Coordinates of C-alpha atoms in Angstrom, one line a residue:
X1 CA -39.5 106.3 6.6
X2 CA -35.7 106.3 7.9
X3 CA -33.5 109.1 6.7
X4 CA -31.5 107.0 4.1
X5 CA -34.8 106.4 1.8
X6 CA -36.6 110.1 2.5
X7 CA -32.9 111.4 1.4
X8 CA -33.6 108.7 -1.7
X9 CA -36.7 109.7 -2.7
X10 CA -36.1 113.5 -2.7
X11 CA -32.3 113.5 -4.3
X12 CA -33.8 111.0 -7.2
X13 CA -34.9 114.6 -9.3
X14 CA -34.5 114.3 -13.2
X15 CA -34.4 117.1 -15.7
X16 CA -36.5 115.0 -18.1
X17 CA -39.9 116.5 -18.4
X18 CA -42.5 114.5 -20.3
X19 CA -41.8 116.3 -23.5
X20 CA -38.4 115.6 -23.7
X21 CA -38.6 112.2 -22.5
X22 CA -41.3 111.8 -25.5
X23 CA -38.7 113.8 -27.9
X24 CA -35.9 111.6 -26.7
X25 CA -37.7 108.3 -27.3
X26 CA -39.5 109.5 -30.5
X27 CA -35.4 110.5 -31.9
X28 CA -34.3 106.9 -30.4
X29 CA -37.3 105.0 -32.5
X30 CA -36.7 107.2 -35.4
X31 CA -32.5 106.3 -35.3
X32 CA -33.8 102.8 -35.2
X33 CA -36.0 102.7 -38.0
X34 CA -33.3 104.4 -40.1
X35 CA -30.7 101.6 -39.0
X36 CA -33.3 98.7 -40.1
X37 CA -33.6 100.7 -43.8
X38 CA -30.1 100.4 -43.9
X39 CA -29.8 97.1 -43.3
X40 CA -33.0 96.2 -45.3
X41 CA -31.4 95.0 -48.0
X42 CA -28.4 92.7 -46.5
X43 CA -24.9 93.6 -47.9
X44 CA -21.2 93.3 -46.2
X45 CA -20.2 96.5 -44.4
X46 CA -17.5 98.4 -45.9
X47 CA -14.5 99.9 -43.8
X48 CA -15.7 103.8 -45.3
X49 CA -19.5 103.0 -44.8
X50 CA -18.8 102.0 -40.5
X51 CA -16.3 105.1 -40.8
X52 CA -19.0 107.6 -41.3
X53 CA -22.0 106.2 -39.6
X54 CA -19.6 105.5 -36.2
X55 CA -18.8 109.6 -36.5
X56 CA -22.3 110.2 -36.9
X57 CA -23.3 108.1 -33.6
X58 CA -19.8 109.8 -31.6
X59 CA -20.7 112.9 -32.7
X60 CA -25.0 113.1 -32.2
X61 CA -24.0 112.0 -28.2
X62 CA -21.2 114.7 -27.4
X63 CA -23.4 117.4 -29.2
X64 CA -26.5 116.1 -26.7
X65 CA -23.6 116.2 -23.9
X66 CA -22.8 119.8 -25.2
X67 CA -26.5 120.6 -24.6
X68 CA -27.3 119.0 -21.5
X69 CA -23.8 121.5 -20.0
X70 CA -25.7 124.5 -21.3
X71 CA -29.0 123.6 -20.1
X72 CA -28.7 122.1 -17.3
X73 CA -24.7 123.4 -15.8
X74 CA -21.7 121.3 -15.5
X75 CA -22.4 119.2 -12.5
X76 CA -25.0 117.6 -15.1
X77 CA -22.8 117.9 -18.1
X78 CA -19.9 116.1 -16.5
X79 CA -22.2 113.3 -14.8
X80 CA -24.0 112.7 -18.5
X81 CA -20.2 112.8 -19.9
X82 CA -19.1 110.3 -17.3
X83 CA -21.7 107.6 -17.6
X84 CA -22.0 107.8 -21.6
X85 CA -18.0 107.0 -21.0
X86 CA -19.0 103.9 -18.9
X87 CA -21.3 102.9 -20.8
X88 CA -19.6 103.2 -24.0
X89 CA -16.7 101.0 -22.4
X90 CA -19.0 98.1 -21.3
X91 CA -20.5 98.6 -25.4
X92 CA -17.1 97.6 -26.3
X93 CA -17.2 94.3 -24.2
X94 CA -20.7 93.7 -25.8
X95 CA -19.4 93.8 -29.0
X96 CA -16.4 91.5 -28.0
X97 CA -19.3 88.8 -27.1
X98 CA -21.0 89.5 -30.1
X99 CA -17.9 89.0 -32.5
X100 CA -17.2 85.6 -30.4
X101 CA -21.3 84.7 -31.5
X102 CA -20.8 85.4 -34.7
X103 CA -17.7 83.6 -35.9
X104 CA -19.5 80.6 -33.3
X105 CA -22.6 80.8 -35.5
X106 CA -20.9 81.5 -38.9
X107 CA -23.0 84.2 -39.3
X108 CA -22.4 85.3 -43.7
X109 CA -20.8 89.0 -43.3
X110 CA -24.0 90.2 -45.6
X111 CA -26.3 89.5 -42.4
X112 CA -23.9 90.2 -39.5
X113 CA -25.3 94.1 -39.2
X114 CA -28.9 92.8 -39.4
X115 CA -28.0 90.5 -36.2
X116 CA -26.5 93.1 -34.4
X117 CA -29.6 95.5 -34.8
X118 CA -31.5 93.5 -33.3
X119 CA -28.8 92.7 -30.2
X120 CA -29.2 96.7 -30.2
X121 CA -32.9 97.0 -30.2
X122 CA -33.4 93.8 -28.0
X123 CA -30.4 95.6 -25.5
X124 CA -32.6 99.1 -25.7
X125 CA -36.0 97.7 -24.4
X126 CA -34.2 96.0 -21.8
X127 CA -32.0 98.5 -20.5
X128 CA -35.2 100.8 -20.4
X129 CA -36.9 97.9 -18.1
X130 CA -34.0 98.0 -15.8
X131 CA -33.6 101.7 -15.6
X132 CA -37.6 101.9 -14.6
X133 CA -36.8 99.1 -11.8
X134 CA -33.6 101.1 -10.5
X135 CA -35.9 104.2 -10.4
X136 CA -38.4 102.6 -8.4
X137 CA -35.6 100.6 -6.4
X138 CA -33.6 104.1 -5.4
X139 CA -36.8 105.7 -3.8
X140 CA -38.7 102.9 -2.2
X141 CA -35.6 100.5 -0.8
X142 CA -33.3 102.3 1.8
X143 CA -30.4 99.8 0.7
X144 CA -30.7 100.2 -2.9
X145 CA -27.5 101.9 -3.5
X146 CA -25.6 98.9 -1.2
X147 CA -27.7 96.8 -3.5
X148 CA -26.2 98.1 -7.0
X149 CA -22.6 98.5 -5.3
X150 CA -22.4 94.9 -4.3
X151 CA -23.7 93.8 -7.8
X152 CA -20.9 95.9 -9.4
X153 CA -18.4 94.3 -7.2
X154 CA -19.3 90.7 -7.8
X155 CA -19.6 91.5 -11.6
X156 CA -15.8 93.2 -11.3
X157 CA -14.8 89.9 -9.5
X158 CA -16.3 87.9 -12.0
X159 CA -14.5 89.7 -14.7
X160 CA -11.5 89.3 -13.1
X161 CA -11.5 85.7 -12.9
X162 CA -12.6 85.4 -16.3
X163 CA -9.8 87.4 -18.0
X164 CA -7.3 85.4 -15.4
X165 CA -8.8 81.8 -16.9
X166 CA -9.5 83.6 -20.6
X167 CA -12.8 81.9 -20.2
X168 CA -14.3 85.2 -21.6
X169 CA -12.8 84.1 -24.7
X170 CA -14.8 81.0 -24.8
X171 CA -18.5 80.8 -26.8
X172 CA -19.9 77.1 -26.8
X173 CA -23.2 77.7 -28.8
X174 CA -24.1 74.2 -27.6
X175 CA -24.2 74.7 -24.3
X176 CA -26.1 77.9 -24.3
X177 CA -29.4 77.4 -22.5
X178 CA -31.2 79.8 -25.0
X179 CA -30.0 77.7 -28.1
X180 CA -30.6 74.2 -26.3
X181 CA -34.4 75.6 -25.3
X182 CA -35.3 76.5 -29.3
X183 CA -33.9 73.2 -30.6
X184 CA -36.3 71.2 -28.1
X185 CA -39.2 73.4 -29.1
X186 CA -38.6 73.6 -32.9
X187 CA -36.2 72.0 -35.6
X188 CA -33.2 73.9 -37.1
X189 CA -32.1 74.0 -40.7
X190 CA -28.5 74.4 -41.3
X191 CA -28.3 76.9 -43.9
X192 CA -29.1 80.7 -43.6
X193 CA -31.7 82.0 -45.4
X194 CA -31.1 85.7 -45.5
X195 CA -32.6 86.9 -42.7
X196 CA -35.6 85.0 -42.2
X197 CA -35.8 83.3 -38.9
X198 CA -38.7 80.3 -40.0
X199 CA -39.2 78.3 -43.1
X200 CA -40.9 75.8 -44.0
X201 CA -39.4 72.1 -44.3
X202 CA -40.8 68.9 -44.5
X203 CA -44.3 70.4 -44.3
X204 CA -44.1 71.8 -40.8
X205 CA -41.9 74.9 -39.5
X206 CA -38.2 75.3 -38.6
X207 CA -36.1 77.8 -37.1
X208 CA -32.8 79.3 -39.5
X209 CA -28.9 80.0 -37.7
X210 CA -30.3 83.5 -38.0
X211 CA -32.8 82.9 -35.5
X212 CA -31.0 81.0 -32.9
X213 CA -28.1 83.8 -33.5
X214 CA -30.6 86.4 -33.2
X215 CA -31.9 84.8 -29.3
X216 CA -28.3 84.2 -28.4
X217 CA -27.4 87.9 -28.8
X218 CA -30.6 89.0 -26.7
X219 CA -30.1 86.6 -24.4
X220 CA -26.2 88.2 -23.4
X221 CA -28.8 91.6 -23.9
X222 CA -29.7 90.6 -20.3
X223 CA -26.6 89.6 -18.7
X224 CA -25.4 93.1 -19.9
X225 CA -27.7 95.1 -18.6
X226 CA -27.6 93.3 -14.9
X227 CA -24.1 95.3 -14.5
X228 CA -24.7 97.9 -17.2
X229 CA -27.9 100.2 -15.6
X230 CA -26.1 100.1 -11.8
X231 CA -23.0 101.3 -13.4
X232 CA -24.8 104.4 -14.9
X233 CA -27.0 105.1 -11.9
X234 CA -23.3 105.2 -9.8
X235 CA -22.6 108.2 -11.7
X236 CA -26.1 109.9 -11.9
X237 CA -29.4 109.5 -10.3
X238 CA -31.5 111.0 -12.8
X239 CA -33.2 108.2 -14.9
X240 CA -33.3 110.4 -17.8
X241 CA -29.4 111.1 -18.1
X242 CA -29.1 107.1 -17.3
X243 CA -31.5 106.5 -20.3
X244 CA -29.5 108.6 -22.5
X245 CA -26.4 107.4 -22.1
X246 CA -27.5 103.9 -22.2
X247 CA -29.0 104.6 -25.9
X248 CA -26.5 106.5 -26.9
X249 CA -24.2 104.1 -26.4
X250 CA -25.9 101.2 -27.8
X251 CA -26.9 102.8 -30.9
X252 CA -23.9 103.1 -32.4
X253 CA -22.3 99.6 -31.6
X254 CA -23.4 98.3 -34.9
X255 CA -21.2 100.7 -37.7
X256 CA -18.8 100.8 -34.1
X257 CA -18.2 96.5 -34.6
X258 CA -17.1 96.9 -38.3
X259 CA -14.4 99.8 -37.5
X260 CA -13.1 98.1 -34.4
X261 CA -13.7 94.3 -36.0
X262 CA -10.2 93.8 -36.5
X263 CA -8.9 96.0 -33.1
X264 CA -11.1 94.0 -30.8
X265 CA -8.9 90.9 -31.1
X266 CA -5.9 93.1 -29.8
X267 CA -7.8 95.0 -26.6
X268 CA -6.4 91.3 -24.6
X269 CA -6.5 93.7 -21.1
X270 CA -10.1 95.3 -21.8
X271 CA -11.9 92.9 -19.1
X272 CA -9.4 93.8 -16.5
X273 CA -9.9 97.8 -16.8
X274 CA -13.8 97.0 -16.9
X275 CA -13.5 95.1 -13.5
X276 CA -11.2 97.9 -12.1
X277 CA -14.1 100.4 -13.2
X278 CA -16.9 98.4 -12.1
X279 CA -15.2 98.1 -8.7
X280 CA -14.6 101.8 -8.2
X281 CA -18.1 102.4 -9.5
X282 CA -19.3 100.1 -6.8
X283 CA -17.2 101.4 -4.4
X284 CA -18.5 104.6 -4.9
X285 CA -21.8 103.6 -4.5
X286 CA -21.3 102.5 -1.2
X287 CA -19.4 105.0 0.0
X288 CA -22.7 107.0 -1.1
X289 CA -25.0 104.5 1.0
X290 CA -22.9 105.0 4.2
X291 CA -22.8 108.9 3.6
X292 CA -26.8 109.0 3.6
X293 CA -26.4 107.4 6.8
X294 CA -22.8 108.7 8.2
X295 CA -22.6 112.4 7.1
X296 CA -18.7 111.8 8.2
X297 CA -18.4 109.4 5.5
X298 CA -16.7 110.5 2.1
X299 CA -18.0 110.6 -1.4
X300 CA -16.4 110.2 -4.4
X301 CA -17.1 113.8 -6.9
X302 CA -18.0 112.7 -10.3
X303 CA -15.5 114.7 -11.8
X304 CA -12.5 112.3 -9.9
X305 CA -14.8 109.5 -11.4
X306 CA -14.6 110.8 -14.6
X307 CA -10.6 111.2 -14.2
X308 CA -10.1 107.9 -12.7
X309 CA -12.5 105.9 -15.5
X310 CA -10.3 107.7 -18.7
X311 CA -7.0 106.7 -16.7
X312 CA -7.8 103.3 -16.7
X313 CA -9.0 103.2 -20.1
X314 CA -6.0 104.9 -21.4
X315 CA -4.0 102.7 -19.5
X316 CA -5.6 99.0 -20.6
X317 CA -5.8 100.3 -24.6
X318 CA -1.8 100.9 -24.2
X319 CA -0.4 98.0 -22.2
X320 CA -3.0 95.6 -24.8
X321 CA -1.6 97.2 -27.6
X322 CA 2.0 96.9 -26.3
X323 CA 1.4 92.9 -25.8
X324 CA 0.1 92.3 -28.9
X325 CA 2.2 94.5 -31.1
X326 CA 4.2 91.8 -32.3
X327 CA 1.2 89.7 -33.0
X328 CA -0.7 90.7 -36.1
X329 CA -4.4 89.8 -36.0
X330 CA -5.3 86.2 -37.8
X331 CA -6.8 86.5 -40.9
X332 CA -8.7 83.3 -40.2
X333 CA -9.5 84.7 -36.8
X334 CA -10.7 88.1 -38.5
X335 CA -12.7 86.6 -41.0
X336 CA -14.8 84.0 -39.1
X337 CA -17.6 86.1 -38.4
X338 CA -17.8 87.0 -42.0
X339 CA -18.6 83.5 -43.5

């Protein structure tokens, strides 16, 4: 075994003991549950309604934060503090997408919630299976790290070109793999009805909108959570902390799209502060890879990280909302993913 992956295995530590891991889960399934009685019975969000139930999911993470500081110290504290901020950020691109599927669907605005739980839930189970693989990856594969920094780079690059070409603007439903595969298997209906995802028609079964809506959202689900889990694990190692965050910030993206439905339209720089983060992220992954390696080699303190990811944050939410302050928001543009 070679220094780099003996210095893995042992540095890979994790405050979450198998009770709180069950606690944890247990309050994430219970959150859940409660968000699908909500939604039971379909109705269009109202501005008040998102209000409270978006303080409720800012505040239930900070108070956790608040806990894991006393608990555990500050080193932990700020590295939990840090990666729910990242991951909160890329939330916000996730709900960007998730607008664009809508208003491409037509999704009614009395079922748009209901699709979004189950982006959200779909989002959870995955980001759990990558978190287990990055686990396993950090403390059997001496080149993990280099691994996750080189996908955040090409991710940031990606980004980059994308918000250059504005092709992260751009949602063909038709040419989405996902949508072309369910329409080959089964028929498709063109109304919605309510939220079930089969009917019956013409004696034989046939998929709703809501269904192919519902596959499209989990299918970006994975492309999210490609960039997403190495993003969180470049600020902690502990799988635990990594989970949190993760569900933390996922839970509350569904009252979170109704407050910020209108704002989203105006955040036109978001993707370039998410490339600049993703590429410092990665950065600072593999300036930890070389470290384990070099000793001579710097590392980047999570608290710079944590300074550095709220400047550039701060920075993109004011020079968007400088551009498009003389550009209100079109109504039509609003309102097509709420009909």
């Amino acid at each position: 075994m070679t220094e780099l992956s003996y210095l893995s295995a042992a540095e890979l530590s994790s405050v979450g003991t198998p009770t709180l891991w069950a606690v944890t889960i247990a309050g994430v399934l219970a959150l859940l549950v409660l968000d699908f009685l909500v939604t039971r019975r379909p109705h269009e969000v109202k501005m008040r309604e998102a209000l409270g139930w978006s303080a409720f999911y800012i505040a239930l993470p900070l108070a956790f934060g608040g806990w894991i500081w006393v608990r555990y110290g500050s080193e932990l504290g700020v590295q939990y503090l840090t990666g729910y901020l990242v991951e909160k950020s890329l939330s916000v691109d996730n709900l960007f997408v998730f607008m664009l599927l809508l208003a491409a669907f037509a999704v009614p605005a009395v079922l748009a919630q209901r699709v979004l739980l189950y982006g959200i839930a779909g989002a959870l189970v995955l980001r759990a299976v990558f978190i287990a693989l990055g686990a396993a990856a950090l403390q059997t594969l001496d080149f993990a790290f280099l691994l996750f920094a080189v996908i955040l780079i090409a991710t940031a690059v990606k980004l980059l070109r994308d918000a250059l070409s504005g092709h992260q603007q751009e949602v063909d439903i038709n040419k989405m793999r996902s949508v072309k595969l369910l329409r080959r298997v089964m028929p498709v209906v063109d109304e919605y009805q309510g939220t079930r995802m089969t009917v019956r028609q013409n004696g034989r079964r046939a998929l709703t909108p809501f269904a192919l809506v519902v596959v499209a959202v989990l299918a970006t689900d994975v492309v999210f959570a490609v960039d997403s889990v190495p993003a969180v694990y470049g600020i902690t190692e502990d799988p635990y902390l990594v989970f949190a965050t993760n569900a933390f910030a996922l839970l509350g993206l569904r009252a979170l799209y109704f407050v910020l439905h209108a704002a989203l339209s105006r955040l036109v720089h978001l993707s370039y502060g998410l490339a600049i983060i993703l590429a410092f992220i990665g950065v600072k992954l593999g300036l930890h890879w070389a470290h384990g390696i070099w000793k001579g080699v710097p590392e980047i303190p999570t608290l710079a990280s944590l300074g550095v990811i709220i400047g550039v944050l701060v920075v993109v939410t004011l020079t968007s909302l400088r551009a498009t302050r003389s550009t209100e928001p079109d109504e039509t543009q609003v309102a097509s993913g709420r009909h």
